Each structure stands twice: as structure tokens, then as C-alpha cells.
Short mmCIF file of C-alpha atoms in Angstrom, two decimals:
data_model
loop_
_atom_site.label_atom_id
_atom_site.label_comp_id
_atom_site.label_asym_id
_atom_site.label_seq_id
_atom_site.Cartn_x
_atom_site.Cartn_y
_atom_site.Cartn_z
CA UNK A 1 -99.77 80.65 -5.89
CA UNK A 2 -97.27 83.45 -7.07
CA UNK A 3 -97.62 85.33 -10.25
CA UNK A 4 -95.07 85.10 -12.94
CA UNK A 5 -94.29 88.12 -14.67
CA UNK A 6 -96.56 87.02 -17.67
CA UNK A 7 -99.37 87.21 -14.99
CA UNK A 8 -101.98 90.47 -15.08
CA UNK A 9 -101.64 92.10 -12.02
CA UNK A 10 -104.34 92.40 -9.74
CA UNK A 11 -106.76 95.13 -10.34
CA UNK A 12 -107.69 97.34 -7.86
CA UNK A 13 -111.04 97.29 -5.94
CA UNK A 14 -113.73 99.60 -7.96
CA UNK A 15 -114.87 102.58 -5.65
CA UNK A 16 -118.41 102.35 -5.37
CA UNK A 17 -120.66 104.27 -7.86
CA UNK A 18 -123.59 106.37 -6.14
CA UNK A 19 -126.93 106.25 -7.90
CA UNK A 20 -128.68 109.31 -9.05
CA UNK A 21 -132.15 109.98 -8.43
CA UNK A 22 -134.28 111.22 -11.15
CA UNK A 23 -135.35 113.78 -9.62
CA UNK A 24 -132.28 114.35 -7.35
CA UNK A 25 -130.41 117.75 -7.14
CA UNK A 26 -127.94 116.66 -9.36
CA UNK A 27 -130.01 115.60 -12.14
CA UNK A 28 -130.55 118.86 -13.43
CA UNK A 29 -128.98 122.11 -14.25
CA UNK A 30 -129.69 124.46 -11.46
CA UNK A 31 -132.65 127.14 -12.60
CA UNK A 32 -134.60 130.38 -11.72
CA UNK A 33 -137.51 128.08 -10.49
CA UNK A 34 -135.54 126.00 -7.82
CA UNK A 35 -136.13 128.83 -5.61
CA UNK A 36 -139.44 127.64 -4.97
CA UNK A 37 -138.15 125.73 -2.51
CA UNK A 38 -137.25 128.76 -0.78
CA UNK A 39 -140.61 130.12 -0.35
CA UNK A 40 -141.91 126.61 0.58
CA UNK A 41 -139.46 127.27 3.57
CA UNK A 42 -139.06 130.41 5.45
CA UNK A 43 -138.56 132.91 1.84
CA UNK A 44 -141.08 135.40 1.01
CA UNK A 45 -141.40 136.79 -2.44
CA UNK A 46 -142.43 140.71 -2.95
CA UNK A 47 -143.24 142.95 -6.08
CA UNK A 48 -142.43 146.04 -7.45
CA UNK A 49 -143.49 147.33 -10.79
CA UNK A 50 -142.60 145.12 -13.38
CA UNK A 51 -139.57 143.50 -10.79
CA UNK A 52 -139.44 140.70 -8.08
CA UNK A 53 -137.58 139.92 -5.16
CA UNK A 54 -137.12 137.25 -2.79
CA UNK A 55 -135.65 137.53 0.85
CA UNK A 56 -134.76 134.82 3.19
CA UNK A 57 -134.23 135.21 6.76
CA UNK A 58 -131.18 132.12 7.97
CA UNK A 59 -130.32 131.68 11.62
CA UNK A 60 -126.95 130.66 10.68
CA UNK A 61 -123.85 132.58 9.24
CA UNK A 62 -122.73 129.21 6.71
CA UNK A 63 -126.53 129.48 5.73
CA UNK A 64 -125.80 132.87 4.21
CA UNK A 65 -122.57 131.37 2.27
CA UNK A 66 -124.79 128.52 0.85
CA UNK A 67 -127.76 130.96 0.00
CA UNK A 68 -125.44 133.24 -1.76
CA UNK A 69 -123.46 130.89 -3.91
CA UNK A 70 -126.75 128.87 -4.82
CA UNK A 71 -128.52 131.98 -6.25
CA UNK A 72 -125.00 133.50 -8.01
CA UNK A 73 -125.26 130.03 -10.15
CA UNK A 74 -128.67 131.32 -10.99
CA UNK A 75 -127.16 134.52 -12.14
CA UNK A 76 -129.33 136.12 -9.26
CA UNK A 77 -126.53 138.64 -7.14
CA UNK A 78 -127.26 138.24 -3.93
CA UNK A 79 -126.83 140.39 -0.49
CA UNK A 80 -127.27 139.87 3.36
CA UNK A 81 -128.09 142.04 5.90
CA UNK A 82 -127.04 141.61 9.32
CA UNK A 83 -128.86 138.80 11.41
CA UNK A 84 -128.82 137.55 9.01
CA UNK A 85 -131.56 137.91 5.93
CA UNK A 86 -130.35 137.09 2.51
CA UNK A 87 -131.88 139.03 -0.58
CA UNK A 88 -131.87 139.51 -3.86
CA UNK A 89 -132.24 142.47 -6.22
CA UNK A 90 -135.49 143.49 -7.68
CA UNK A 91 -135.40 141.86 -11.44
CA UNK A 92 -137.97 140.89 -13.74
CA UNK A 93 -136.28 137.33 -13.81
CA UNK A 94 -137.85 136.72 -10.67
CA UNK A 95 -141.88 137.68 -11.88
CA UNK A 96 -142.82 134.39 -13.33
CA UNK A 97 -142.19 133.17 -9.27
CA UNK A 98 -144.16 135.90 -8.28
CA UNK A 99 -146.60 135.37 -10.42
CA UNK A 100 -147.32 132.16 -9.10
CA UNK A 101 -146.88 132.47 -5.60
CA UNK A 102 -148.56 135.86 -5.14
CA UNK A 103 -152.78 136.02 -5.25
CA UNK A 104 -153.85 139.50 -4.42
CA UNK A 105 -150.63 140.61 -2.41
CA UNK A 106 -151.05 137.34 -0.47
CA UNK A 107 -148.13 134.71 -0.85
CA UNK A 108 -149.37 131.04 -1.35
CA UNK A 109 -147.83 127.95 -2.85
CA UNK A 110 -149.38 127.10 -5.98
CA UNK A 111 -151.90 124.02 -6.16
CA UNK A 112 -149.77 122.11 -7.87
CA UNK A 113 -146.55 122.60 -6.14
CA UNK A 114 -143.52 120.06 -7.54
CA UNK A 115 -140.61 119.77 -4.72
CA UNK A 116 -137.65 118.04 -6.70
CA UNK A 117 -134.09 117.69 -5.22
CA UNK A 118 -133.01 121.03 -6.45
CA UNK A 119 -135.74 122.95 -4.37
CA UNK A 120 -135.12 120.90 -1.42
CA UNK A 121 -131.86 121.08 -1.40
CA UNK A 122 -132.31 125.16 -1.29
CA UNK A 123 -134.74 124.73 1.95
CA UNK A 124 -132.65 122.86 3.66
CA UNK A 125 -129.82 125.48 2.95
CA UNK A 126 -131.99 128.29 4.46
CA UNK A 127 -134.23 126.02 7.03
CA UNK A 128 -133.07 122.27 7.54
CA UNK A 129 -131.48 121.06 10.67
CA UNK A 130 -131.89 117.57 12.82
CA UNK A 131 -133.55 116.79 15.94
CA UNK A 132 -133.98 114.53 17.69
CA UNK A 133 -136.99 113.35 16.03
CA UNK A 134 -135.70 113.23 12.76
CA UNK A 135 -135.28 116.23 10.36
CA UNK A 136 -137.22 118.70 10.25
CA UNK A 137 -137.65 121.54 7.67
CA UNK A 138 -138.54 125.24 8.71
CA UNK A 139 -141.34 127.03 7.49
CA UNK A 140 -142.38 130.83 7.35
CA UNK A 141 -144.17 131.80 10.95
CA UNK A 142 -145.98 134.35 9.28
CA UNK A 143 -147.90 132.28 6.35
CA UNK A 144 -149.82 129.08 8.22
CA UNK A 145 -152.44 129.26 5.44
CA UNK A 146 -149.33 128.14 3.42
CA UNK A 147 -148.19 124.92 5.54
CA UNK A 148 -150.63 122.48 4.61
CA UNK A 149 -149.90 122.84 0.47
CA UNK A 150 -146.42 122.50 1.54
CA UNK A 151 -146.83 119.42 3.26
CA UNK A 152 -148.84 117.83 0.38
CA UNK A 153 -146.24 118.30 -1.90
CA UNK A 154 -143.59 116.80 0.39
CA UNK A 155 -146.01 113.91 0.28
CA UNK A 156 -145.96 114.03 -3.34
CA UNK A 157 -142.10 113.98 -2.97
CA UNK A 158 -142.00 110.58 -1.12
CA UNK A 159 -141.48 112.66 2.29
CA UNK A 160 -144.75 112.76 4.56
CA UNK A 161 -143.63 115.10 7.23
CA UNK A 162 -145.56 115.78 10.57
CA UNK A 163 -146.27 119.42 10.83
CA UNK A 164 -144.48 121.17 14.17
CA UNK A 165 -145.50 124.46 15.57
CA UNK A 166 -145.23 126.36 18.99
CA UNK A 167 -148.36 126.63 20.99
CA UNK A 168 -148.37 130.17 20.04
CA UNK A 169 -148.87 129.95 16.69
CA UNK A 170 -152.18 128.89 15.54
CA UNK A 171 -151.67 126.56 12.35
CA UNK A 172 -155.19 125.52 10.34
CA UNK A 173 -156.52 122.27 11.64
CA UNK A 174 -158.07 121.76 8.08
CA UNK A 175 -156.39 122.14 4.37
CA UNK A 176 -158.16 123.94 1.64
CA UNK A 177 -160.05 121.11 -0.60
CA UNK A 178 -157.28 121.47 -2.98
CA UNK A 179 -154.31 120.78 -1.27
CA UNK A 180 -154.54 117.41 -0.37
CA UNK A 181 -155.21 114.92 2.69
CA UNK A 182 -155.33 116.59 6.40
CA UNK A 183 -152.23 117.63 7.86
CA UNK A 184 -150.67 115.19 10.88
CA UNK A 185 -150.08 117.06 14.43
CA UNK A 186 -147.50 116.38 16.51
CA UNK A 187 -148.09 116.98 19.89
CA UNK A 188 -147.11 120.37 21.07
CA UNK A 189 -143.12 119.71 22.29
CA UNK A 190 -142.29 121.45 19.28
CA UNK A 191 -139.73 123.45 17.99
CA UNK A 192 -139.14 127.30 18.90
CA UNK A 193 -140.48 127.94 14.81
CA UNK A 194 -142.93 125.99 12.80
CA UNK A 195 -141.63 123.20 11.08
CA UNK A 196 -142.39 119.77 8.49
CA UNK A 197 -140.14 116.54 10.62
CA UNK A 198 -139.28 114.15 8.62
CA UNK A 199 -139.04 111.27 10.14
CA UNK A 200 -137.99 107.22 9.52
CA UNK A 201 -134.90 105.73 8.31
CA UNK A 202 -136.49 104.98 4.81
CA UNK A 203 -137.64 108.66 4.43
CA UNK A 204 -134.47 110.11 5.58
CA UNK A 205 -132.56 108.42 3.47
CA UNK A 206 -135.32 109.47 0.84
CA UNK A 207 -134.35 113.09 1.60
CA UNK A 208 -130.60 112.40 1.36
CA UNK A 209 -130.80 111.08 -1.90
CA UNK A 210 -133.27 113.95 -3.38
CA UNK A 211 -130.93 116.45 -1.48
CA UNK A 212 -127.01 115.23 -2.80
CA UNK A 213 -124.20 116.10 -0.89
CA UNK A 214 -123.48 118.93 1.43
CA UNK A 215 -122.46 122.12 0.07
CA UNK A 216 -119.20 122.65 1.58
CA UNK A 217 -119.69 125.45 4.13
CA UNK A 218 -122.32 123.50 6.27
CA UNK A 219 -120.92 121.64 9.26
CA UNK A 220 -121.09 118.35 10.01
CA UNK A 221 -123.53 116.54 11.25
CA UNK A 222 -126.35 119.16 9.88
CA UNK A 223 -127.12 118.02 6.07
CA UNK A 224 -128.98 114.73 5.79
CA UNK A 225 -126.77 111.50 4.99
CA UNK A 226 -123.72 113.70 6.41
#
């Protein structure tokens, strides 16, 4: 049939709308508290006086791009050293985090810790990569009293993760009472660094979601969903 010129013409094909999460990265304005996902990850937190400061050690030069931009939009000026650690200044915006992740000098996750999209989407800035297992999420070497109230709140976040870790480190076989269930083991063909992998096409697409898109400097094939 051909269309007279009183005809509509056709309309074009809608693109297709992606769905936000609730709790995605996107959901929210970004804020000073995201960067608990940083010190779920690799990031330490340190004190002095009345100040705070976080630094984050990246294996990666785009890592250091990402890091950088992600805490300017936090109003948090940013530097990076060589090797590449990325830090912030000592400020008193930061002492709420320390207060919470610091008990006597010691860092720890809090007992409640809350992993949303925006704190995610920071670790995987300064820790995520693939494997061929999955995904898996770096953690800090130094802090294994830390890793098992990490992986409960991944848990929490719809992502149980299977904890990774070189035979030389020795990582708790047992969380404290208030961090949740044990901790799963994978078997010792682990990474070079202790790491949560992610694993199953439902819970990688989980991640994706939570996560958004990749921030422009990261290369392909590296964020989840990319």
C-alpha cells in the first residue's frame, strides 16, 4: 500500500530506554561517603589531628584518571605519585570516614557496611578487572581481618563473591560473629593479590547494573557489561 500525502509518516523505531537501579551509581548524586568503597578495596584511610586522608595504590595509569576525576566531583583535590598511588589532602571532610573505619589506629569496615552502585563503581575504578573466572574485585593485602565484612556486604548487595588469595597470604578461615555467614574459598589458583570473584551471568550482570557505564578512560573489555 503507498501513502498519500495526507498519510502520517512512519515514525521512527524508539531507542531502547535502560532501567535504573535503585541503588545504581546513577541514582544518586555522587558524595563524600562513596569512598567507602575505596577502602572496601585496596584504600587505606589515615589521621592527623583534626584531618583525614585516604590513599589508593592502582596498578594502572587510566585507574589514576578515573580516581582523580571521581574524587574532584567530590570536591576532594586529588594527587598521584609515581607507580602509581592516588591521594588526597589531609581535610576534616574526610573524619566522619575515619571515624568509622578506624578502631584504635586499626582500619576495619564498619558492621554495618552498605555497598551501593556509587561505592562499587569507585572499587572497581581502583581494583576491578576480569578473569577468567568471572570478575573479581581487589582487596587490601595488608588488612585480611577486613575481607570477610567486605564480603558480607557484597552479599548484602546481591553479589556473593568467593574470596581469592595467594598461598602466601594467610586470610581468616572464620568471620567475627558480626559480620555475617563464613567466607567461601576458592582453591588456591588464585590471583597474584587477594581478591572477592564474582562470578555467574545473573550476578555479573547484577554488578553491571549497580556499577553504570564505564568512565571513559578505561579500556575496553575491563568494566563489567563493556
Amino acid at each position: 500500500m503507498s501513502l498519500s500525502a495526507a498519510d502520517p509518516a512512519p515514525r521512527p523505531a524508539a531507542a531502547p530506554v535502560r532501567q535504573l537501579s535503585l541503588f545504581g551509581a546513577e541514582a544518586a548524586d555522587p558524595a563524600v561517603g562513596d569512598l567507602a568503597g575505596l577502602l572496601a578495596g585496596p584504600g587505606r584511610i589515615t589521621r592527623m589531628g583534626g584531618t583525614a586522608r585516604i590513599s589508593v595504590p592502582v596498578a594502572d595509569a587510566w585507574r589514576v584518571h578515573v580516581l582523580v576525576a571521581e574524587l574532584t566531583r567530590r570536591a576532594l583535590p586529588a594527587a598521584w605519585e609515581p607507580g602509581y598511588t592516588v591521594r588526597t589532602a589531609y581535610t576534616s571532610v574526610l573524619t566522619p570516614l575515619a571515624a568509622a573505619w578506624l578502631r584504635a589506629g586499626v582500619q576495619t569496615p564498619p558492621a554495618r557496611l552498605h555497598l551501593d552502585g556509587r561505592r562499587l563503581r569507585l572499587w572497581l575504578a581502583a581494583a576491578g578487572r576480569p578473569d577468567e573466572g568471572g570478575y573479581l574485585l581487589g582487596l587490601d593485602p595488608g588488612a585480611p581481618h577486613s575481607w570477610p565484612l567486605v564480603g558480607a556486604a557484597l552479599a548484602a548487595a546481591g553479589l556473593p563473591a568467593t574470596l581469592t588469595a595467594p598461598a602466601t597470604l594467610t586470610a581468616p578461615t572464620e568471620p567475627p560473629a558480626e559480620s555475617g555467614p563464613p567466607v567461601a574459598f576458592a582453591p588456591l589458583t588464585a590471583p597474584a593479590a587477594p581478591a572477592y570473584r564474582i562470578s555467574g551471568r545473573r550476578r555479573l550482570a547484577r554488578l553491571a547494573e549497580l556499577t553504570g557505564e564505564a568512565p571513559p578512560a578505561v579500556p575496553a573489555g575491563i568494566w563489567p557489561g563493556n
